[in-house]
Coordinates of C-alpha atoms in Angstrom, one line a residue:
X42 CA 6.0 -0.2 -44.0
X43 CA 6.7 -2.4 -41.0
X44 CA 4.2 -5.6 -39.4
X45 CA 3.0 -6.4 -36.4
X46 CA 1.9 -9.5 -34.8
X47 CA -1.9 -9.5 -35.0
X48 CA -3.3 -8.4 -31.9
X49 CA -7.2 -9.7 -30.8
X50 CA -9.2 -5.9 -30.8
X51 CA -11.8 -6.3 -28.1
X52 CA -14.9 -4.4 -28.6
X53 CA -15.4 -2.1 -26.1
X54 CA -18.9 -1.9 -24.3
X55 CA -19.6 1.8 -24.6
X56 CA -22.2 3.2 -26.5
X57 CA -21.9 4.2 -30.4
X58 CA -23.2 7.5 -29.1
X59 CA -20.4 8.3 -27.1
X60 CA -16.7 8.7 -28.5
X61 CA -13.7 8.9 -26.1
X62 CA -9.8 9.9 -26.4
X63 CA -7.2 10.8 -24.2
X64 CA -5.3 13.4 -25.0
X65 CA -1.4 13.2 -23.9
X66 CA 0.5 15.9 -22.3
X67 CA 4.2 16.1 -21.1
X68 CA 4.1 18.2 -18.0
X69 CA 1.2 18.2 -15.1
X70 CA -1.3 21.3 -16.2
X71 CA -3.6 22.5 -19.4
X72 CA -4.1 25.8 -20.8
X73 CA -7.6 26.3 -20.8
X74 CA -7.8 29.6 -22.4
X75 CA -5.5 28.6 -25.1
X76 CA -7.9 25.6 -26.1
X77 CA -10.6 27.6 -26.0
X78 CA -8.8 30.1 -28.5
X79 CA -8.0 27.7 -30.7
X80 CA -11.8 25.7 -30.4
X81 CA -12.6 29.3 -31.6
X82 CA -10.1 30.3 -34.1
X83 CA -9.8 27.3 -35.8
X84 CA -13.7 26.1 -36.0
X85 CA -15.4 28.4 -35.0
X86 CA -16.5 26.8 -31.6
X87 CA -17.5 29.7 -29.1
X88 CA -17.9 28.3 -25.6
X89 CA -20.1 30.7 -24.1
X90 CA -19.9 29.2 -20.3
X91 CA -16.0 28.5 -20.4
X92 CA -16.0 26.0 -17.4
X93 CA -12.6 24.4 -16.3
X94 CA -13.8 24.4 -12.4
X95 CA -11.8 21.7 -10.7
X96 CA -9.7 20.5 -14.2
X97 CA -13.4 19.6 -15.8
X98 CA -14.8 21.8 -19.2
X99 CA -18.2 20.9 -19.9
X100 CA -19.6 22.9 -22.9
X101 CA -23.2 22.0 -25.2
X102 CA -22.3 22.2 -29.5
X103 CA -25.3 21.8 -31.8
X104 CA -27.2 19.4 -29.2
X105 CA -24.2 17.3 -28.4
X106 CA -22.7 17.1 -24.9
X107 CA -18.8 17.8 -24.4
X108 CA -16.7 17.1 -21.4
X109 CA -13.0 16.9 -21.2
X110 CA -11.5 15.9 -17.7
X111 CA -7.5 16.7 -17.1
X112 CA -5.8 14.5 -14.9
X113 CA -2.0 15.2 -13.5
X114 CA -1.0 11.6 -13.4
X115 CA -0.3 9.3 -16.9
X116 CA -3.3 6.7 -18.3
X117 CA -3.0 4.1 -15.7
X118 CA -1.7 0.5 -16.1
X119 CA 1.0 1.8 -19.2
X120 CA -2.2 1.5 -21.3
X121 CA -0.9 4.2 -23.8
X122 CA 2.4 2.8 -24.0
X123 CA 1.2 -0.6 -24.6
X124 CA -1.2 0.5 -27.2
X125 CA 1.0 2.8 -29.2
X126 CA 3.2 -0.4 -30.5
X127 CA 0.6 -0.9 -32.6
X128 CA 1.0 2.3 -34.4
X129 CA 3.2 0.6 -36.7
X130 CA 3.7 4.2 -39.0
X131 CA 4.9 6.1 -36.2
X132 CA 8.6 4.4 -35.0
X133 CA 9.2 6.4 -31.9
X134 CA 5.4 5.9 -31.1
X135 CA 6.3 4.4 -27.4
X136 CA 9.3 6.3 -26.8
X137 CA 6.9 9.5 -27.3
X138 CA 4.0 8.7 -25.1
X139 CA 6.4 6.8 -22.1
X140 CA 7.3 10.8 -21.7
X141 CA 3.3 11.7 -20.8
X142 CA 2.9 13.2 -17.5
X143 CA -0.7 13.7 -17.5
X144 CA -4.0 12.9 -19.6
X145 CA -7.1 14.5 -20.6
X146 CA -10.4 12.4 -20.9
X147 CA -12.2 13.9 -24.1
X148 CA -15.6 12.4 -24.8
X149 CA -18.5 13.8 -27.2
X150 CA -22.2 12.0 -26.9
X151 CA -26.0 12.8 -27.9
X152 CA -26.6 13.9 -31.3
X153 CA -28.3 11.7 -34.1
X154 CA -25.1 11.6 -37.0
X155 CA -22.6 9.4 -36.1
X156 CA -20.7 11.9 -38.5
X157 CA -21.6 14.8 -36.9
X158 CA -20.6 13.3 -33.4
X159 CA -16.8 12.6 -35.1
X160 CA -16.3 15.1 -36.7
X161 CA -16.9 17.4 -33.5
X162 CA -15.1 15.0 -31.4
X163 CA -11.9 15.6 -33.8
X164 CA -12.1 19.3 -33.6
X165 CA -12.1 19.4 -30.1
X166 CA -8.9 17.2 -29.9
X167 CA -7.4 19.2 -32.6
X168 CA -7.6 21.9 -30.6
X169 CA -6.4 20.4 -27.5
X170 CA -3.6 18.9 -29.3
X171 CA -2.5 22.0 -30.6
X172 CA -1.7 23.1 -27.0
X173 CA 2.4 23.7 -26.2
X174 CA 2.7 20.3 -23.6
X175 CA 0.3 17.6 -25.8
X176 CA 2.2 15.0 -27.4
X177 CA -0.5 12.8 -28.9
X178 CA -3.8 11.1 -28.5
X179 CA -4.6 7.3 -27.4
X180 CA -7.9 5.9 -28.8
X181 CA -8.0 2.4 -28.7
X182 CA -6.0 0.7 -30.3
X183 CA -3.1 3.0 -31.1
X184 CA -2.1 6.3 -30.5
X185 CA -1.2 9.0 -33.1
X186 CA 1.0 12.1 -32.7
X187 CA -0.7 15.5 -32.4
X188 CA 1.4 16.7 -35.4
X189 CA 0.1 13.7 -37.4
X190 CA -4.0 14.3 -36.4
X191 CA -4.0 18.0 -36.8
X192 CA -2.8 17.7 -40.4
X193 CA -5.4 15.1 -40.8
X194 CA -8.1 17.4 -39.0
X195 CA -7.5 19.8 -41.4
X196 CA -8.9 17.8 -44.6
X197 CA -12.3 19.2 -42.8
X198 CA -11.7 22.7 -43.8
X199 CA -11.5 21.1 -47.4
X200 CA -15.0 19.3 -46.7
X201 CA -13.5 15.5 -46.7
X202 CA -13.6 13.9 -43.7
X203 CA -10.7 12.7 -41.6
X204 CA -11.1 8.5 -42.1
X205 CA -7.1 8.5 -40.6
X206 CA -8.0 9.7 -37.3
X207 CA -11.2 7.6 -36.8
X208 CA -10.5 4.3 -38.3
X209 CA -7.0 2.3 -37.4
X210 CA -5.9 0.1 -40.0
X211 CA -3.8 -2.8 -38.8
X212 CA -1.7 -5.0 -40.9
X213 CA 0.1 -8.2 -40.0
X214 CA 1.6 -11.4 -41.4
X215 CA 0.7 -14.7 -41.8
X216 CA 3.9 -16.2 -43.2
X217 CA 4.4 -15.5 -46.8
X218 CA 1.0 -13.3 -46.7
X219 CA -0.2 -10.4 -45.0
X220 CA -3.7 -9.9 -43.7
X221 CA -5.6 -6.2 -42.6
X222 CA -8.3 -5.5 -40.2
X223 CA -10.2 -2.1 -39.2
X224 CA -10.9 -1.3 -36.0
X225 CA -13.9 2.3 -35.3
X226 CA -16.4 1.5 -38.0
X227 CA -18.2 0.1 -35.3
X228 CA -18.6 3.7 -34.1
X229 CA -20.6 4.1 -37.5
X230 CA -22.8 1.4 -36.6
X231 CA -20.9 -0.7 -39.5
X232 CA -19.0 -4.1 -39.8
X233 CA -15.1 -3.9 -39.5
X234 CA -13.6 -5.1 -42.7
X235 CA -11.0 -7.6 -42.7
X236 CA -8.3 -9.0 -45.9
X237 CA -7.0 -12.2 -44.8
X238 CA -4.1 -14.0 -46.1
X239 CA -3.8 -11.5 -49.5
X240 CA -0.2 -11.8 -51.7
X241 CA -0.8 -7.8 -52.2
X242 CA 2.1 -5.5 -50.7
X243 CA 1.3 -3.8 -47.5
X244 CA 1.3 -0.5 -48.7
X245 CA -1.1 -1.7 -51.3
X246 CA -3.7 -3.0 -48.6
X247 CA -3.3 -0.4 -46.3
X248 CA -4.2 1.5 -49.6
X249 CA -7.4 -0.5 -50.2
X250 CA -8.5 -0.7 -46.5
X251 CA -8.5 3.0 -46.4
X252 CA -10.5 3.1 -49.2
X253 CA -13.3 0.7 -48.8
X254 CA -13.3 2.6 -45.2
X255 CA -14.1 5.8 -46.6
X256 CA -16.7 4.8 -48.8
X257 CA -18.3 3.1 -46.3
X258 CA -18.2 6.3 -44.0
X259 CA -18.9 9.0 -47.3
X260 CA -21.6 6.8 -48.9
X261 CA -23.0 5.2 -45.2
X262 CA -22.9 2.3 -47.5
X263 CA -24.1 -1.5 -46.4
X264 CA -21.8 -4.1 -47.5
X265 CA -23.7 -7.3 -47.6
X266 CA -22.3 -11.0 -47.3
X267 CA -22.4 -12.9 -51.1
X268 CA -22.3 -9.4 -52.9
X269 CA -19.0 -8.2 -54.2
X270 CA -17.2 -4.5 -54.5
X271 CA -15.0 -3.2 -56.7
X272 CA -13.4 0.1 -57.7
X273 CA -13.0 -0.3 -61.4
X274 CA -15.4 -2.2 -63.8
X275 CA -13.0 -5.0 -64.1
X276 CA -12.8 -5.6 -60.1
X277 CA -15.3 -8.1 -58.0
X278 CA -14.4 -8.5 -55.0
X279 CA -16.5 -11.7 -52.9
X280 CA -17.4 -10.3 -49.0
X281 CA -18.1 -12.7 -46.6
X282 CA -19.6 -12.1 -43.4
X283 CA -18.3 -14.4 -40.4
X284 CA -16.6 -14.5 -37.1
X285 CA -13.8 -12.0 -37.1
X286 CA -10.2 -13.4 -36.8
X287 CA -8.3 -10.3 -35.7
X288 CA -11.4 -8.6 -34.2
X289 CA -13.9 -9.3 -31.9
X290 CA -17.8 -10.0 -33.1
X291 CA -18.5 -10.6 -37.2
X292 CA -16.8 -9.1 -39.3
X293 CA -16.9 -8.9 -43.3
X294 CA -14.1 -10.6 -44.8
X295 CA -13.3 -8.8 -48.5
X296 CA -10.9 -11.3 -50.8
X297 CA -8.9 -8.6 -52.0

């Protein structure tokens, strides 16, 4: 598993009701009958006004609002580019996405579950993604291939959720250590989690970030600064809530 150098994450402004992507595509046009196949095929998603007028599908699912605009020009300012280096799993990762020709805006908003909100928001990428010319999808910070999120996506049809396509997990070193940081719990009205300065392997705290992620997400669990977490009898982990070091805001600080 390879490092990166630790990047500052800036929170963005935008409301924890709305979630956005951009979906990635290698030639200038969208099959809009296709996605609408597989929104229907695959989930069970039946768009019953099937707008695309002007390159803009707007569509209502169980009181939350859709819209996904297609643009025929690339995110601007090589903002995909420069945010898939931090995809530090994927090697070709800005190779890839320098070959986008044009870019989808997806955002879901409304609805009361945060979960609820996600787990729509993935299935509508999924099925975007699952058209001929999409290559991937930026969300900040990183952006995955489509091949990579629709496996993911499918853990839904299993009933788990898919914590890889919502929450990034960044790793980086800090001379003979390594530290770890989240970055989308926000979107579940949480704390991101941060391990700094931890003689674990990276594989092993990738491990334990994605872990203490999903049961924060399963459980919509509250960890509290002074209390400790473990995943065995034997294990206490301290938390520590303070000013984030490789994210912006507070953030709780597990010694792991």
């Amino acid at each position: 598993m390879g490092l990166f150098k630790k990047k500052k994450t800036e929170r963005k402004s935008t409301s924890e009701n709305v979630i956005l992507g951009f979906i990635l595509f290698n030639s200038i046009q969208i099959d809009w009958d296709a996605f609408y196949s597989n929104l229907e095929k695959d989930w069970n998603i039946k768009v019953s006004e099937k707008q695309s007028k002007d390159g803009v599908s707007v569509f209502e699912v169980s009181g939350m609002n859709v819209a996904c605009a297609f643009f025929d020009v690339p995110v601007p300012q090589n903002e995909a580019e420069n945010n898939a280096r931090s995809n530090f799993l994927w090697k070709e990762a800005v190779e890839v996405t320098s070959t986008h020709k044009a870019h989808a805006l997806l955002s879901v908003m409304n609805g009361s579950n945060a979960i609820e909100r996600n787990l729509l928001f993935t299935k509508v990428a999924c099925s975007l993604l699952k058209l001929n010319n999409a290559i991937g999808i930026y969300q900040n910070p990183t952006v995955m291939p489509s091949e990579f999120y629709i496996r993911v996506a499918e853990d839904i049809k299993e009933g788990n959720l898919p914590i890889l396509n919502w929450i990034y997990f960044g790793i980086y070193s800090n001379g003979d250590r390594i530290s770890g940081y989240t970055v989308g719990l926000n979107k579940f009205g949480k704390d991101e989690i941060e391990v700094i300065k931890t003689k674990e392997r990276p594989s092993d705290l990738y491990n334990f970030l994605v872990s203490v992620a999903s049961y924060v997400i399963e459980r919509d669990a509250i960890l509290k600064h002074g209390e400790t977490i473990g995943f065995s009898e034997e294990q206490k982990l301290r938390i520590t809530r303070s000013k984030g070091v490789a994210v912006e805001g507070e953030s709780l600080k597990i010694e792991f």
